């Protein structure tokens, strides 16, 4: 291999949540060419997050010579994002527009590499639907969603130091250190058949399975939060060919859309994210109510507080 052959690089960054100012995807010193971006967003505010533009500052520029017109345009779509899998750009995860939903999109600059001689800085505005200082809503306000990214590029010579890499759990939208097993909780109400089943590969090796439940039947599970705040619940479950449909509730109030547990294959570790909401300190109840009879595999859940600062 030639001594001046460029080497492949990748750099991870995150902001949980985003702070004022653009989100930095890459800050590169040296000579090379930029070949791709993966961006993940967890919405922590109501509304659309993707009105921000992307900026490419080449070789010491004060004003970017490359500036886009919005995140959905950069990732090859328009009028928002939706799940897609194009060869050079697409959206591999799109949970919807609810508060707490997640999105992951990618763009490969294979046909349009961004070449730089001295340095390159890539930034993205985190703007979208929001509320201004005057209390009025609009479509181009800075938001405090959770962003994480991986930048990909080739360069010659030594690269500059990468930013510190957060610990594994601190890179996830949900902290599995706070995972609560359904099988360890006593169901307060049950109609149908419930049993604890050992399934190798699951979190904790077991799950609660619920079947033979008629429409409107319900399972209730207690949980507790230590302080008032904004929280998101994520249920980890299993889907299979005879799965039913269910509505999750918090303290008797429906939370989010109906979830289907049906799939042609046996799929473990399916994260079902529920919308963010306010919870008071104290005891609460997570419920699953059947909308369509069938089988439900329930592994566990996480009660995730809304983060207000970078992980340490």
Short mmCIF file of C-alpha atoms in Angstrom, two decimals:
data_model
loop_
_atom_site.label_atom_id
_atom_site.label_comp_id
_atom_site.label_asym_id
_atom_site.label_seq_id
_atom_site.Cartn_x
_atom_site.Cartn_y
_atom_site.Cartn_z
CA UNK A 1 0.00 0.00 0.00
CA UNK A 2 1.19 3.48 -0.84
CA UNK A 3 2.56 5.51 2.09
CA UNK A 4 0.22 8.39 1.24
CA UNK A 5 -2.90 6.18 0.98
CA UNK A 6 -5.81 7.68 2.95
CA UNK A 7 -7.08 5.68 5.93
CA UNK A 8 -10.73 5.17 6.83
CA UNK A 9 -11.94 7.01 9.97
CA UNK A 10 -15.15 7.13 12.00
CA UNK A 11 -16.05 9.34 14.94
CA UNK A 12 -19.03 9.16 17.32
CA UNK A 13 -20.55 12.22 19.00
CA UNK A 14 -23.65 12.86 21.07
CA UNK A 15 -25.57 15.59 22.89
CA UNK A 16 -28.19 14.37 25.39
CA UNK A 17 -29.78 16.93 25.12
CA UNK A 18 -28.57 19.37 22.46
CA UNK A 19 -27.23 22.64 23.80
CA UNK A 20 -27.61 26.09 22.18
CA UNK A 21 -25.67 26.32 18.92
CA UNK A 22 -25.23 23.81 16.12
CA UNK A 23 -24.57 20.12 16.74
CA UNK A 24 -21.04 19.21 15.62
CA UNK A 25 -20.89 15.99 13.58
CA UNK A 26 -17.18 16.15 12.67
CA UNK A 27 -14.17 18.38 13.33
CA UNK A 28 -11.30 17.10 11.21
CA UNK A 29 -7.73 18.31 10.70
CA UNK A 30 -5.75 17.05 7.73
CA UNK A 31 -6.29 16.17 4.09
CA UNK A 32 -8.97 13.80 2.90
CA UNK A 33 -12.56 13.35 1.83
CA UNK A 34 -15.79 12.99 3.77
CA UNK A 35 -17.92 9.97 2.85
CA UNK A 36 -20.89 9.64 5.18
CA UNK A 37 -23.14 10.62 8.08
CA UNK A 38 -25.39 8.61 10.37
CA UNK A 39 -27.64 10.72 12.60
CA UNK A 40 -29.97 9.50 15.35
CA UNK A 41 -32.52 11.75 17.05
CA UNK A 42 -34.82 11.20 20.02
CA UNK A 43 -37.52 13.89 20.13
CA UNK A 44 -37.87 15.42 23.58
CA UNK A 45 -40.26 18.17 22.49
CA UNK A 46 -43.53 18.08 20.54
CA UNK A 47 -43.43 18.50 16.78
CA UNK A 48 -41.03 18.03 13.88
CA UNK A 49 -37.31 18.28 14.64
CA UNK A 50 -35.78 18.34 11.16
CA UNK A 51 -35.86 21.90 9.83
CA UNK A 52 -32.17 22.48 10.54
CA UNK A 53 -29.60 22.75 7.75
CA UNK A 54 -26.27 20.95 7.45
CA UNK A 55 -23.06 23.00 7.19
CA UNK A 56 -19.73 21.95 5.66
CA UNK A 57 -16.86 24.34 6.49
CA UNK A 58 -13.90 23.52 4.25
CA UNK A 59 -10.28 24.55 4.86
CA UNK A 60 -10.80 27.29 7.42
CA UNK A 61 -13.98 28.81 5.97
CA UNK A 62 -15.90 31.23 8.18
CA UNK A 63 -18.96 30.90 5.97
CA UNK A 64 -19.74 27.34 4.80
CA UNK A 65 -19.43 26.81 1.08
CA UNK A 66 -21.80 23.84 1.39
CA UNK A 67 -25.10 24.45 3.17
CA UNK A 68 -28.27 22.43 2.82
CA UNK A 69 -31.96 23.24 3.08
CA UNK A 70 -33.12 20.89 5.85
CA UNK A 71 -32.43 17.48 7.31
CA UNK A 72 -35.03 15.66 5.27
CA UNK A 73 -33.44 17.01 2.08
CA UNK A 74 -29.94 15.98 3.18
CA UNK A 75 -31.17 12.43 3.81
CA UNK A 76 -32.89 12.22 0.43
CA UNK A 77 -36.52 12.88 1.37
CA UNK A 78 -38.99 15.76 1.56
CA UNK A 79 -41.88 16.88 3.74
CA UNK A 80 -40.44 15.04 6.73
CA UNK A 81 -38.81 11.62 7.03
CA UNK A 82 -40.17 8.11 6.67
CA UNK A 83 -38.61 4.66 6.72
CA UNK A 84 -36.57 3.96 3.58
CA UNK A 85 -33.47 2.01 2.53
CA UNK A 86 -31.82 3.62 -0.48
CA UNK A 87 -28.25 2.68 -1.45
CA UNK A 88 -26.82 6.11 -0.64
CA UNK A 89 -29.35 7.68 1.71
CA UNK A 90 -32.32 6.61 3.76
CA UNK A 91 -34.00 6.29 7.15
CA UNK A 92 -33.52 2.95 8.89
CA UNK A 93 -35.62 3.82 11.96
CA UNK A 94 -38.72 6.03 12.11
CA UNK A 95 -41.02 5.56 15.10
CA UNK A 96 -43.36 8.44 14.25
CA UNK A 97 -43.91 11.99 15.36
CA UNK A 98 -44.75 11.51 19.04
CA UNK A 99 -42.68 13.03 21.82
CA UNK A 100 -40.02 10.48 22.67
CA UNK A 101 -39.95 8.87 19.22
CA UNK A 102 -36.64 7.92 17.66
CA UNK A 103 -35.23 8.31 14.17
CA UNK A 104 -32.00 7.16 12.51
CA UNK A 105 -31.05 8.38 9.03
CA UNK A 106 -27.95 7.95 6.86
CA UNK A 107 -26.24 9.62 3.91
CA UNK A 108 -23.28 8.10 2.04
CA UNK A 109 -21.20 10.57 0.02
CA UNK A 110 -19.91 7.92 -2.35
CA UNK A 111 -20.83 9.76 -5.52
CA UNK A 112 -20.34 13.23 -4.04
CA UNK A 113 -17.38 13.08 -1.61
CA UNK A 114 -16.57 16.33 0.18
CA UNK A 115 -12.82 16.86 -0.35
CA UNK A 116 -10.69 19.00 1.96
CA UNK A 117 -7.01 19.96 1.99
CA UNK A 118 -6.47 21.25 5.55
CA UNK A 119 -9.58 20.71 7.64
CA UNK A 120 -13.32 20.11 7.63
CA UNK A 121 -16.04 20.91 10.13
CA UNK A 122 -19.54 19.45 9.72
CA UNK A 123 -22.42 20.87 11.75
CA UNK A 124 -26.19 20.42 11.85
CA UNK A 125 -28.75 22.88 13.17
CA UNK A 126 -31.15 21.30 15.66
CA UNK A 127 -34.16 23.34 14.63
CA UNK A 128 -37.80 22.62 13.97
CA UNK A 129 -41.27 23.16 15.37
CA UNK A 130 -41.05 24.94 18.71
CA UNK A 131 -42.02 27.92 20.83
CA UNK A 132 -40.18 31.24 20.82
CA UNK A 133 -39.47 33.63 23.69
CA UNK A 134 -42.74 35.41 22.90
CA UNK A 135 -44.64 32.19 23.58
CA UNK A 136 -45.71 31.81 19.97
CA UNK A 137 -45.14 28.65 17.99
CA UNK A 138 -43.23 28.41 14.74
CA UNK A 139 -41.32 26.12 12.45
CA UNK A 140 -37.68 27.18 12.79
CA UNK A 141 -36.85 27.30 16.49
CA UNK A 142 -33.85 25.74 18.17
CA UNK A 143 -34.79 22.51 19.96
CA UNK A 144 -33.20 20.46 22.74
CA UNK A 145 -33.71 16.96 21.33
CA UNK A 146 -31.15 14.19 21.87
CA UNK A 147 -28.72 13.83 18.95
CA UNK A 148 -26.03 11.26 18.29
CA UNK A 149 -23.99 10.80 15.13
CA UNK A 150 -21.20 8.92 13.44
CA UNK A 151 -19.10 10.68 10.80
CA UNK A 152 -17.11 8.69 8.21
CA UNK A 153 -14.15 9.94 6.19
CA UNK A 154 -10.77 9.08 4.67
CA UNK A 155 -7.64 11.10 5.40
CA UNK A 156 -3.89 10.92 5.14
CA UNK A 157 -1.56 11.32 8.11
CA UNK A 158 -2.42 11.31 11.80
CA UNK A 159 -5.88 12.40 12.90
CA UNK A 160 -6.59 14.80 15.75
CA UNK A 161 -7.86 13.46 19.07
CA UNK A 162 -11.45 12.28 19.13
CA UNK A 163 -13.88 13.67 21.73
CA UNK A 164 -14.31 11.48 24.84
CA UNK A 165 -16.55 8.46 24.23
CA UNK A 166 -19.40 8.16 26.75
CA UNK A 167 -19.81 4.79 28.47
CA UNK A 168 -22.00 2.22 26.74
CA UNK A 169 -25.21 2.73 28.70
CA UNK A 170 -24.84 6.51 28.42
CA UNK A 171 -24.90 6.20 24.62
CA UNK A 172 -28.33 4.53 24.64
CA UNK A 173 -31.67 6.36 24.65
CA UNK A 174 -32.86 4.00 27.41
CA UNK A 175 -30.70 3.06 30.40
CA UNK A 176 -30.82 -0.72 30.81
CA UNK A 177 -29.29 -0.42 34.26
CA UNK A 178 -32.83 0.55 35.36
CA UNK A 179 -34.53 -2.39 33.61
CA UNK A 180 -37.50 -3.89 35.48
CA UNK A 181 -38.43 -7.51 34.73
CA UNK A 182 -42.13 -8.17 34.18
CA UNK A 183 -41.78 -11.70 35.54
CA UNK A 184 -40.55 -10.32 38.88
CA UNK A 185 -43.66 -8.15 39.31
CA UNK A 186 -47.01 -9.46 40.43
CA UNK A 187 -49.72 -8.72 37.89
CA UNK A 188 -52.51 -6.94 39.77
CA UNK A 189 -55.22 -7.94 37.31
CA UNK A 190 -55.30 -10.80 34.87
CA UNK A 191 -57.86 -12.26 32.51
CA UNK A 192 -56.53 -15.10 30.44
CA UNK A 193 -53.48 -17.26 30.92
CA UNK A 194 -50.19 -15.86 32.28
CA UNK A 195 -47.03 -17.86 32.80
CA UNK A 196 -43.31 -17.21 33.25
CA UNK A 197 -41.33 -18.89 30.49
CA UNK A 198 -37.58 -19.45 30.24
CA UNK A 199 -36.26 -18.17 26.91
CA UNK A 200 -32.47 -18.24 26.42
CA UNK A 201 -31.17 -14.95 25.04
CA UNK A 202 -33.77 -12.74 26.65
CA UNK A 203 -32.88 -10.12 29.24
CA UNK A 204 -32.71 -12.16 32.45
CA UNK A 205 -33.47 -15.37 30.54
CA UNK A 206 -37.23 -15.27 31.20
CA UNK A 207 -40.35 -13.41 30.15
CA UNK A 208 -44.00 -13.19 31.12
CA UNK A 209 -46.29 -14.65 28.45
CA UNK A 210 -49.97 -13.73 28.31
CA UNK A 211 -52.46 -15.57 26.16
CA UNK A 212 -56.16 -16.47 25.92
CA UNK A 213 -57.11 -12.92 26.88
CA UNK A 214 -60.33 -11.59 25.41
CA UNK A 215 -60.64 -8.07 24.05
CA UNK A 216 -60.60 -5.53 26.89
CA UNK A 217 -58.71 -7.77 29.33
CA UNK A 218 -55.87 -6.07 31.20
CA UNK A 219 -52.62 -6.66 33.03
CA UNK A 220 -51.48 -4.09 35.62
CA UNK A 221 -47.89 -3.71 36.85
CA UNK A 222 -46.75 -1.39 39.66
CA UNK A 223 -43.74 0.89 39.43
CA UNK A 224 -42.43 3.87 41.35
CA UNK A 225 -40.57 7.09 40.54
CA UNK A 226 -38.54 8.97 43.11
CA UNK A 227 -39.24 12.54 42.03
CA UNK A 228 -41.57 14.68 39.95
CA UNK A 229 -40.42 14.95 36.37
CA UNK A 230 -40.81 14.08 32.70
CA UNK A 231 -40.40 10.38 31.93
CA UNK A 232 -40.59 7.98 29.03
CA UNK A 233 -41.51 4.33 29.35
CA UNK A 234 -40.07 1.72 27.00
CA UNK A 235 -41.46 -1.80 27.00
CA UNK A 236 -39.23 -4.63 25.80
CA UNK A 237 -41.26 -7.48 24.38
CA UNK A 238 -41.41 -10.40 21.99
CA UNK A 239 -43.46 -10.64 18.80
CA UNK A 240 -44.55 -13.84 17.07
CA UNK A 241 -47.02 -15.29 14.54
CA UNK A 242 -50.03 -15.43 16.90
CA UNK A 243 -49.40 -12.07 18.60
CA UNK A 244 -52.30 -9.85 19.60
CA UNK A 245 -52.70 -6.09 19.73
CA UNK A 246 -52.60 -4.06 22.91
CA UNK A 247 -52.87 -0.55 24.30
CA UNK A 248 -50.47 0.58 27.02
CA UNK A 249 -51.81 2.81 29.80
CA UNK A 250 -50.29 4.77 32.66
CA UNK A 251 -52.56 5.06 35.70
CA UNK A 252 -55.51 4.14 33.50
CA UNK A 253 -54.82 6.71 30.78
CA UNK A 254 -53.94 5.48 27.25
CA UNK A 255 -50.36 6.26 26.26
CA UNK A 256 -49.47 6.28 22.57
CA UNK A 257 -50.80 4.13 19.76
CA UNK A 258 -51.95 0.52 19.80
CA UNK A 259 -48.99 -1.89 19.57
CA UNK A 260 -49.06 -5.10 17.58
CA UNK A 261 -47.22 -8.16 18.94
CA UNK A 262 -47.71 -10.03 15.69
CA UNK A 263 -44.88 -11.01 13.37
CA UNK A 264 -44.27 -13.90 11.03
CA UNK A 265 -41.10 -14.78 12.92
CA UNK A 266 -40.22 -15.05 16.60
CA UNK A 267 -38.66 -11.66 17.33
CA UNK A 268 -37.15 -10.96 20.74
CA UNK A 269 -35.91 -7.63 22.10
CA UNK A 270 -38.53 -5.46 20.40
CA UNK A 271 -38.41 -2.00 21.96
CA UNK A 272 -41.82 -0.32 22.16
CA UNK A 273 -41.27 3.32 23.04
CA UNK A 274 -44.17 5.22 24.63
CA UNK A 275 -44.57 9.03 24.55
CA UNK A 276 -42.89 11.26 27.11
CA UNK A 277 -45.11 12.48 29.93
CA UNK A 278 -45.09 14.03 33.40
CA UNK A 279 -45.17 11.78 36.43
CA UNK A 280 -45.47 12.70 40.09
CA UNK A 281 -43.21 11.20 42.70
CA UNK A 282 -44.70 8.00 44.08
CA UNK A 283 -46.48 4.85 42.95
CA UNK A 284 -47.88 4.34 39.45
CA UNK A 285 -49.31 1.55 37.30
CA UNK A 286 -48.30 0.44 33.83
CA UNK A 287 -51.10 -1.50 32.12
CA UNK A 288 -51.53 -3.48 28.92
CA UNK A 289 -55.11 -3.77 27.66
CA UNK A 290 -55.97 -6.10 24.80
CA UNK A 291 -57.43 -4.55 21.67
CA UNK A 292 -57.19 -7.76 19.65
CA UNK A 293 -56.93 -11.12 21.37
CA UNK A 294 -53.72 -13.06 20.95
CA UNK A 295 -50.34 -13.83 22.51
CA UNK A 296 -48.15 -11.23 24.26
CA UNK A 297 -44.50 -11.68 25.25
CA UNK A 298 -43.44 -9.21 27.96
CA UNK A 299 -39.78 -9.12 28.99
CA UNK A 300 -39.50 -5.89 30.97
CA UNK A 301 -39.62 -2.10 30.90
CA UNK A 302 -37.58 0.99 31.65
CA UNK A 303 -38.83 4.22 33.20
CA UNK A 304 -36.45 6.76 31.67
CA UNK A 305 -36.25 10.29 33.13
CA UNK A 306 -35.73 13.09 30.64
CA UNK A 307 -32.06 14.03 30.67
CA UNK A 308 -31.16 17.67 31.16
CA UNK A 309 -27.35 17.46 30.98
CA UNK A 310 -24.56 15.49 29.33
CA UNK A 311 -23.74 12.15 30.97
CA UNK A 312 -20.60 12.29 33.15
#
